[in-house]
Coordinates of C-alpha atoms and ligand atoms in Angstrom, one line a residue:
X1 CA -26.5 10.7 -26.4
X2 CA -25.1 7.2 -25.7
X3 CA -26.0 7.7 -21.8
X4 CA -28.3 5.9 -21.8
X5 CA -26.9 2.4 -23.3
X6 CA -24.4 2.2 -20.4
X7 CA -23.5 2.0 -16.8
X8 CA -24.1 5.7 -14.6
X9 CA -20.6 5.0 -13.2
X10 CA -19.1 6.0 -16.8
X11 CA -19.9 9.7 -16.1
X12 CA -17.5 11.8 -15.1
X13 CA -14.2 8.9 -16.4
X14 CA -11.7 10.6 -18.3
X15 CA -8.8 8.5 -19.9
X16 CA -5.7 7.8 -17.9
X17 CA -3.4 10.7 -18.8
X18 CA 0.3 8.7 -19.1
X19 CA 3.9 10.2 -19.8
X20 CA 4.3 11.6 -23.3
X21 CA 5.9 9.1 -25.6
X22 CA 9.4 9.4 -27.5
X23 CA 7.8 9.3 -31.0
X24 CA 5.3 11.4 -30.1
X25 CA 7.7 14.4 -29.2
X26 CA 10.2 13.3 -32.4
X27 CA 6.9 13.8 -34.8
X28 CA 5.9 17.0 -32.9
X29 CA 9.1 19.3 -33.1
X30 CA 11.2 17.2 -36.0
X31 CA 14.2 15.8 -33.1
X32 CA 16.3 12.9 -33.6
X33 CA 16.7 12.2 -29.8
X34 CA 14.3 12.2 -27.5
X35 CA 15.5 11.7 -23.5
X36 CA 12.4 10.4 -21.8
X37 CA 12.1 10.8 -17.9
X38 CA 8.5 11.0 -17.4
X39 CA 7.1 7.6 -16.6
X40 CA 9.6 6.3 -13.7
X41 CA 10.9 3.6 -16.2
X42 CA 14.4 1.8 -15.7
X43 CA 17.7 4.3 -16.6
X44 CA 19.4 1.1 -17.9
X45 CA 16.9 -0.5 -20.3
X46 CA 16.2 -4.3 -20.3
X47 CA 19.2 -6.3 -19.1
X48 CA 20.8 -8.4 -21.0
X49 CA 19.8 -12.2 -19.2
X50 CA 16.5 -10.8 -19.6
X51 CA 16.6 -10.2 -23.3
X52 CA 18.5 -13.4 -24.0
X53 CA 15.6 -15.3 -22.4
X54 CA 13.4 -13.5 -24.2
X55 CA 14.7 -14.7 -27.6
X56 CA 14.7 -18.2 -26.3
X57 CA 10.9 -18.0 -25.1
X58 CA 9.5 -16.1 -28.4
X59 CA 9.7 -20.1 -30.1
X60 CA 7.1 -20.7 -27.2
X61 CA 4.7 -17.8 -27.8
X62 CA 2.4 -20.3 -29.5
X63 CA 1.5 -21.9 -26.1
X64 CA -0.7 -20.7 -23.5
X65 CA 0.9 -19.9 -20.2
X66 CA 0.2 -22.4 -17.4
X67 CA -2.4 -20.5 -15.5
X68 CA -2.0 -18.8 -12.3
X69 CA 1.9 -19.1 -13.5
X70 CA 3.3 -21.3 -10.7
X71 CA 6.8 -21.2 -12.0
X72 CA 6.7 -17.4 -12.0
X73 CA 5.3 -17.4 -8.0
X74 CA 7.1 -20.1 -7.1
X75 CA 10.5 -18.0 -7.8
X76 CA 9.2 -14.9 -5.9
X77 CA 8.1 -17.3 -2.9
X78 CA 12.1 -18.2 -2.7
X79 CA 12.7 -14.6 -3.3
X80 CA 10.6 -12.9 -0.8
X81 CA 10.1 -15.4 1.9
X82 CA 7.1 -15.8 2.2
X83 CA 4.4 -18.9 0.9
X84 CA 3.6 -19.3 -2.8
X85 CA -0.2 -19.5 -2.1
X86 CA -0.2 -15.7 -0.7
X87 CA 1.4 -14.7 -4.2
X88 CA -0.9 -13.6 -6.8
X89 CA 0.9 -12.5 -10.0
X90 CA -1.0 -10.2 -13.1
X91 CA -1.0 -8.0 -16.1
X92 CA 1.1 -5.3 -13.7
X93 CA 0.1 -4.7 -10.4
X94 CA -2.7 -2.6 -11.8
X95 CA -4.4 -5.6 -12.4
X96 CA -4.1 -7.1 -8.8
X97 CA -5.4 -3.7 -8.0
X98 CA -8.0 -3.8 -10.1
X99 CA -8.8 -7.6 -9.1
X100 CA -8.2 -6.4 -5.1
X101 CA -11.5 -3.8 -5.5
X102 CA -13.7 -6.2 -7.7
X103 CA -13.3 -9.2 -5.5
X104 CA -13.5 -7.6 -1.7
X105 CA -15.6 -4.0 -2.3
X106 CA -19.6 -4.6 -2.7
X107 CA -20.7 -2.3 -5.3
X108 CA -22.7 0.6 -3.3
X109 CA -22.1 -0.1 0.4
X110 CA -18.7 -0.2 0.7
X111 CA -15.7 2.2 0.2
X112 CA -11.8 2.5 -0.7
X113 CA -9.7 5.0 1.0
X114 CA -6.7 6.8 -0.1
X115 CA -4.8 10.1 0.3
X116 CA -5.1 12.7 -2.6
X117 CA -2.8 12.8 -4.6
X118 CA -2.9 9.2 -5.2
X119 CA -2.2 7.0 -8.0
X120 CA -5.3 7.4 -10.3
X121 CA -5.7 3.5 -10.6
X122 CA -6.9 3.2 -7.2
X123 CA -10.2 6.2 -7.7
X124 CA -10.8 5.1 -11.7
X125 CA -11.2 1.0 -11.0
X126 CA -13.3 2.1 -7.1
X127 CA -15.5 3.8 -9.0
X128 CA -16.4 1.7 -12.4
X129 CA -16.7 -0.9 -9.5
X130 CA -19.7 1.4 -8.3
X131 CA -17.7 1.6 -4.6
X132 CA -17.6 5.0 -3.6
X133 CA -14.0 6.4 -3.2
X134 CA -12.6 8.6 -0.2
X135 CA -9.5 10.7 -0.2
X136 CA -7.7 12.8 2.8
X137 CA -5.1 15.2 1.8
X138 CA -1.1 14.3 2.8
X139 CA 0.5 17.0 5.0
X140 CA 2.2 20.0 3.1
X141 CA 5.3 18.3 3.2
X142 CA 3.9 15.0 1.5
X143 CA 4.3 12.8 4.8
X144 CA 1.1 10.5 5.6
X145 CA -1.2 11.8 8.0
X146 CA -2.4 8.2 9.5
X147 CA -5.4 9.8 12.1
X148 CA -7.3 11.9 9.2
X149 CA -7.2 8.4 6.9
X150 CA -8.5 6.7 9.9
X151 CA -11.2 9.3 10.1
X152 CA -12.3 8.5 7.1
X153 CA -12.8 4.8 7.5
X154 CA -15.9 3.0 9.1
X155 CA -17.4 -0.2 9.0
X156 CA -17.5 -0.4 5.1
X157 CA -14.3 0.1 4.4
X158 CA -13.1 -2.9 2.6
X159 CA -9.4 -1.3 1.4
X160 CA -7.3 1.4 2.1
X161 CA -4.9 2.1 -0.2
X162 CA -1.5 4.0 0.8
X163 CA 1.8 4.3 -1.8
X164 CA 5.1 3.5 -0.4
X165 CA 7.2 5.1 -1.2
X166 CA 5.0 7.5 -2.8
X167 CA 4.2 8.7 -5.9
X168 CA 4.3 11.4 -7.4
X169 CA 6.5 12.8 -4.1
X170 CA 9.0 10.2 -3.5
X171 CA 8.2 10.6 0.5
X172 CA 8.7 7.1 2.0
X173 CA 6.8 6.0 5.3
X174 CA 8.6 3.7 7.7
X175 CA 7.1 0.5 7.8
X176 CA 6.6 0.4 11.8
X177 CA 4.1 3.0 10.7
X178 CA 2.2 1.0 8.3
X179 CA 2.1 -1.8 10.4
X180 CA 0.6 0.0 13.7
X181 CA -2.1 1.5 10.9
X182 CA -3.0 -1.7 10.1
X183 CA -3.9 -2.7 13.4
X184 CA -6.3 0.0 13.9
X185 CA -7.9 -0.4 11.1
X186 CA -11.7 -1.2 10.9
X187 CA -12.2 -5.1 12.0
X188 CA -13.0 -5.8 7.4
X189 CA -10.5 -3.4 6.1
X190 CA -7.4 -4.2 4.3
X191 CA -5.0 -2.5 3.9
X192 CA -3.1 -2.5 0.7
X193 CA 0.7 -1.2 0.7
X194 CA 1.7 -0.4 -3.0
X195 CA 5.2 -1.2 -3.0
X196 CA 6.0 -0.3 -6.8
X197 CA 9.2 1.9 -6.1
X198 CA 10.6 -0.1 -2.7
X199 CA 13.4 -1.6 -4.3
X200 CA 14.6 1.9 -4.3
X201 CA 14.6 3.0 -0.9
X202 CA 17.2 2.4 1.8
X203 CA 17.7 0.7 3.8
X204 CA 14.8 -1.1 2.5
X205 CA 13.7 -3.1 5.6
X206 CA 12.9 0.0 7.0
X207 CA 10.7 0.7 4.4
X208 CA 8.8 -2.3 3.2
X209 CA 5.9 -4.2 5.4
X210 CA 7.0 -7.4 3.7
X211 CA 8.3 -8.3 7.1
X212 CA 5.1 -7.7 8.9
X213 CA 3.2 -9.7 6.4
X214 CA 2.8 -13.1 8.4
X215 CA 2.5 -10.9 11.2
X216 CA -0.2 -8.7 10.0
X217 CA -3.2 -10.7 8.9
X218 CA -4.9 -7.5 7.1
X219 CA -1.8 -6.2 4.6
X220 CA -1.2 -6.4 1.5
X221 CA 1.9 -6.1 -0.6
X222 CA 2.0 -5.0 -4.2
X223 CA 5.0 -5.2 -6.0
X224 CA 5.9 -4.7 -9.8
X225 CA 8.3 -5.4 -12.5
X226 CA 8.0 -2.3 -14.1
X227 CA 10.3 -0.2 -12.2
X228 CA 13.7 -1.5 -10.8
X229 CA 13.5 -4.2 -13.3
X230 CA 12.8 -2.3 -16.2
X231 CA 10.0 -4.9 -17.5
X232 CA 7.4 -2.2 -18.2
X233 CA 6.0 -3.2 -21.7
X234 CA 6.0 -6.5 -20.8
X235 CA 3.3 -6.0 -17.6
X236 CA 4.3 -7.8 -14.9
X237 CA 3.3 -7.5 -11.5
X238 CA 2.0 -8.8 -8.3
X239 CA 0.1 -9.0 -5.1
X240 CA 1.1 -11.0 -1.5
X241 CA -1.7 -11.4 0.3
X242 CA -3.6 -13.6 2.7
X243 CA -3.4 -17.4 1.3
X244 CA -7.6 -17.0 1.4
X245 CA -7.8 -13.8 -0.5
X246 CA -5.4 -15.0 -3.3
X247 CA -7.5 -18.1 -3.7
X248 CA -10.1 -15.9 -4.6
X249 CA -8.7 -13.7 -6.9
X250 CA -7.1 -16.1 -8.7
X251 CA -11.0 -17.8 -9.3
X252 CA -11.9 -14.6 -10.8
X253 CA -8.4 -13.7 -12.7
X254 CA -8.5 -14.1 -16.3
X255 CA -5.9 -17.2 -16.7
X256 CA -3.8 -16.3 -19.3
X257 CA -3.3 -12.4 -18.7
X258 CA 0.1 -13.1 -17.9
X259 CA 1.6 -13.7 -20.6
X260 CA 4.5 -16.5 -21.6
X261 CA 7.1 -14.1 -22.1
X262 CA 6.3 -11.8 -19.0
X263 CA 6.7 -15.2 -17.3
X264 CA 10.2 -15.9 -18.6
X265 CA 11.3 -12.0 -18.6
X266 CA 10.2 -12.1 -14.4
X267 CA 12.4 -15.2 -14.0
X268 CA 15.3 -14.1 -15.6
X269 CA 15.4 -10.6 -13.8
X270 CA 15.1 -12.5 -10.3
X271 CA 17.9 -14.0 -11.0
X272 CA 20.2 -11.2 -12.9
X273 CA 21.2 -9.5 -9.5
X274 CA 23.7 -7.6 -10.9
X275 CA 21.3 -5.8 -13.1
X276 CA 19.4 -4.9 -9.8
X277 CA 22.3 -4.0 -8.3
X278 CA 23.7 -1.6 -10.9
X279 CA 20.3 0.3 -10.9
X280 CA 20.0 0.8 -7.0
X281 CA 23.4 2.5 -7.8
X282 CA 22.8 4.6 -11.2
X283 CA 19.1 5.6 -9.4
X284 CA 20.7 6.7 -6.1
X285 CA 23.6 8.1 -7.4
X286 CA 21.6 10.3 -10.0
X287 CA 18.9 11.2 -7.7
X288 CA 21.4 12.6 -5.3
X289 CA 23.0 14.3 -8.5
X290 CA 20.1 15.8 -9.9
X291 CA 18.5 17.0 -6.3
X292 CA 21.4 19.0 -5.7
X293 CA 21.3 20.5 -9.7
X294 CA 18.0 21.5 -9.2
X295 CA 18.2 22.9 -5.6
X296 CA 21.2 25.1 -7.0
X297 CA 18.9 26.1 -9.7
X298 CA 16.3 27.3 -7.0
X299 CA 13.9 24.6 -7.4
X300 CA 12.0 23.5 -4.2
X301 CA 13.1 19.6 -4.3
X302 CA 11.2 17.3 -1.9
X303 CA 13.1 14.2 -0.3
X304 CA 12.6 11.4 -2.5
X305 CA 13.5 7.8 -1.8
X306 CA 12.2 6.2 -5.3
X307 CA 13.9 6.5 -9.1
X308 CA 12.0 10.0 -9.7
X309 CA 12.4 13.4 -7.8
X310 CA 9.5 15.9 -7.3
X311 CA 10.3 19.3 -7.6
X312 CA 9.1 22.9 -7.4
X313 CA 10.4 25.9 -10.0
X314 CA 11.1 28.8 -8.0
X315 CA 8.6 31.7 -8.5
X316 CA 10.9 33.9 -10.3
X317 CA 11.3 31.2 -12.9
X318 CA 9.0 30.1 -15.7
X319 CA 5.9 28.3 -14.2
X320 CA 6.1 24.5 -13.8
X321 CA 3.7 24.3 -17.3
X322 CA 6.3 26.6 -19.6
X323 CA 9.2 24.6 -18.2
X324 CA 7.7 21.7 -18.8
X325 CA 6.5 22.9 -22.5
X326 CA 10.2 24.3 -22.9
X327 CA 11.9 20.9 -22.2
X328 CA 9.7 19.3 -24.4
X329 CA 10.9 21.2 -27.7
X330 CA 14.7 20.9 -26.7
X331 CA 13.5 16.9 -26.7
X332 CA 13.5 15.7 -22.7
X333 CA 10.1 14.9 -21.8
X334 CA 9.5 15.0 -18.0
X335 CA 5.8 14.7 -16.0
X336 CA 4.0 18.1 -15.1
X337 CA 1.6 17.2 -12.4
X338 CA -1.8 18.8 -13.1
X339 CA -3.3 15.5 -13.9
X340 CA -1.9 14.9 -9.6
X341 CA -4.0 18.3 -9.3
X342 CA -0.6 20.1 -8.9
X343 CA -0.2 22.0 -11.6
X344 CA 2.9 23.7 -9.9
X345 CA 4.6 21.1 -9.1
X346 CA 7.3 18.6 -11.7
X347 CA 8.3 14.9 -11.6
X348 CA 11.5 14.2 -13.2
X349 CA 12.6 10.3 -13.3
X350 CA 16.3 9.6 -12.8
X351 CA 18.3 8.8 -16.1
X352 CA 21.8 7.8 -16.7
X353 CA 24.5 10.1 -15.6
X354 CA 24.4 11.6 -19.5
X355 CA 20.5 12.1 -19.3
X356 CA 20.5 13.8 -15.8
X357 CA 23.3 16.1 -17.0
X358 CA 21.9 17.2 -20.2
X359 CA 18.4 17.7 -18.2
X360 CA 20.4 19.8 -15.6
X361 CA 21.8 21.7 -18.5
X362 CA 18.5 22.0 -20.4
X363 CA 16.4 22.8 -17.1
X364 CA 18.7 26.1 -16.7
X365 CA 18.0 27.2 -19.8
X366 CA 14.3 26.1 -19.9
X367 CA 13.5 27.9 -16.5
X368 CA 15.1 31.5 -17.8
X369 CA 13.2 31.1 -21.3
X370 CA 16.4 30.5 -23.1
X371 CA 17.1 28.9 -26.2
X372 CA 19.7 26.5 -26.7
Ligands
LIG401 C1 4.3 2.5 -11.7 C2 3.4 2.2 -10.6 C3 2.8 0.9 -10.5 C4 3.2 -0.2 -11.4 O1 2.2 -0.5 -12.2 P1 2.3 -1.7 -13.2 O2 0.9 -2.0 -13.6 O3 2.9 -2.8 -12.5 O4 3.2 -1.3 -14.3 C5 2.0 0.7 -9.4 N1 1.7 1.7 -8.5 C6 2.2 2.9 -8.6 C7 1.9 3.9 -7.6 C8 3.1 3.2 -9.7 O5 3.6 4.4 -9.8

């Protein structure tokens, strides 16, 4: 009835479908604890430098943030290597994607390119944009097939998104890869690599294009806070990109969407490397933990090099859906993968030694319709 009164791209949107929250699944089924490993968040919380500067910035909360936040970028330049004015920083990477499509995609002539599965951002903000959205499927074992996402690209192709490593699968492409894609892409195509789980693959160099970036005139790094440094709440993330295109996006950013506190939460974790540190080791350790638990279990578990494993129940089990419901009532909440379109499949993110264990232990149970 309201059709009419809007924009023709709002047909067909449905709401972003996220992990189920703790409360959520307390209120439901009346438990006290609640293990959460459904959105890829940090095992080990917020570390502590992080939360001490965070008490010391809440007296500045009354300010605006210096625009474009230059301290923030400044930090990451020193960090990464490369120049401050190729560093765009926002409300979470999803809104330098978001930025990325409005800025370089003209509404109905151009197109964004992606695999399917794919994160969803990348299809939802194409399409409110009006730019038409094209997917290729990854190989049956998750891997990239780089010649059927060339196919798909032509003159109009102003980005092509790729995951590394990937979500929901965990599969992680070597960089040399990415690189020699971006070479061959369309002369106005850029090629944006979403980094959001890098800083848990190994060796990383191998992984990340961050070293072909001055190299490579057409990539584009994202990175995030979210993840390895467990600053999800607070939205923090950003782009690198070509000194030009940043200048750009940065016109068009709203100033202020990072906020003060984001600011000072981001510095403090750059510099709390044992935080870092201590999560590369929980993360690798547990995913190696819980990828053999679940392989003894029978589940099909693909090779993951992120903080989350994707897995398969074995036929003779439950299906992926009643596992997933089962788990829910004994109070560990992990991601089906129907909203992916893979309703068979299971994403479990890595938890402290205690949470993988009691999910191993719950999982058994869960897949032979037991009851604790
Ligand atoms: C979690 C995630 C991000 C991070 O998003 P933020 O907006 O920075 O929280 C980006 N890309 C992918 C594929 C992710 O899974």
């Amino acid at each position: 009835m309201h059709k009419k009164l809007v924009r023709p791209e709002m047909d067909g949107f449905t709401p972003y479908v996220p992990g189920l929250s703790i409360d959520e699944i307390k209120k439901r089924f009346g438990l006290d604890t609640v293990i959460k490993m459904a959105s890829n968040e940090n095992p080990l919380g917020v570390s502590a430098v992080v939360q001490q500067r965070l008490h010391m910035a809440s007296a500045l909360a009354f300010r605006y943030a210096q625009a474009g936040t230059p301290a923030l970028t400044q930090a990451l330049a020193q960090h990464l290597g490369v120049p401050q004015e190729c560093i765009v920083a926002g409300n979470g990477s999803d809104e330098i994607i978001d930025l990325l499509i409005r800025v370089v995609a003209r509404p109905g002539v151009d197109n964004v390119v992606a695999f399917t599965p794919c994160f969803s951002m990348y299809d939802v903000q194409s399409r409110l944009c009006g730019v038409e959205f094209r997917q290729t499927p990854l190989r049956a074992d998750f891997s990239f097939d780089f010649e059927n996402l060339l196919a798909l690209t032509d003159e109009h192709t102003a980005l092509v998104f790729i995951t590394n490593p990937d979500n929901p699968s965990g599969y992680a492409c070597p960089a040399a890869d990415i690189v020699a894609l971006a070479a061959r892409l369309p002369k106005r195509s850029l090629l944006v690599v979403d980094e959001a789980y890098v800083d848990f693959a190994a060796p990383v160099e191998q992984y990340s294009a961050l070293s072909a970036f001055g190299s490579s005139p057409n990539i584009i790094i994202l990175r995030t806070f979210s993840k390895m440094y467990g600053l999800a709440g607070l939205r923090l993330g950003y782009g690198i990109m070509p000194a030009w295109l940043a200048e750009l996006v940065l016109r068009v950013k709203l100033p202020f969407s990072v906020n003060i506190l984001a600011e000072q939460a981001g510095l403090a974790a750059l510099e709390d490397t044992f935080f870092v540190a201590e999560t590369q080791r929980v993360v690798r350790d547990g995913r190696a933990e819980l990828s053999q638990g679940l392989t003894a279990l029978g589940c099909t578990v693909y090779p993951s090099q992120a903080n989350f494993l994707m897995f398969r129940p074995p036929a003779s089990s439950l299906s992926a859906h009643e596992i997933f419901e089962a788990l829910l009532r004994k109070g560990i909440i992990i991601r089906p993968l129907s909203s992916y379109g893979m309703p068979d499949f299971l994403r479990v993110t890595v938890g402290t030694q205690e949470e993988n264990s009691r999910f191993l232990t719950l999982m058994a149970e869960s897949m032979r319709g037991g009851i604790s």
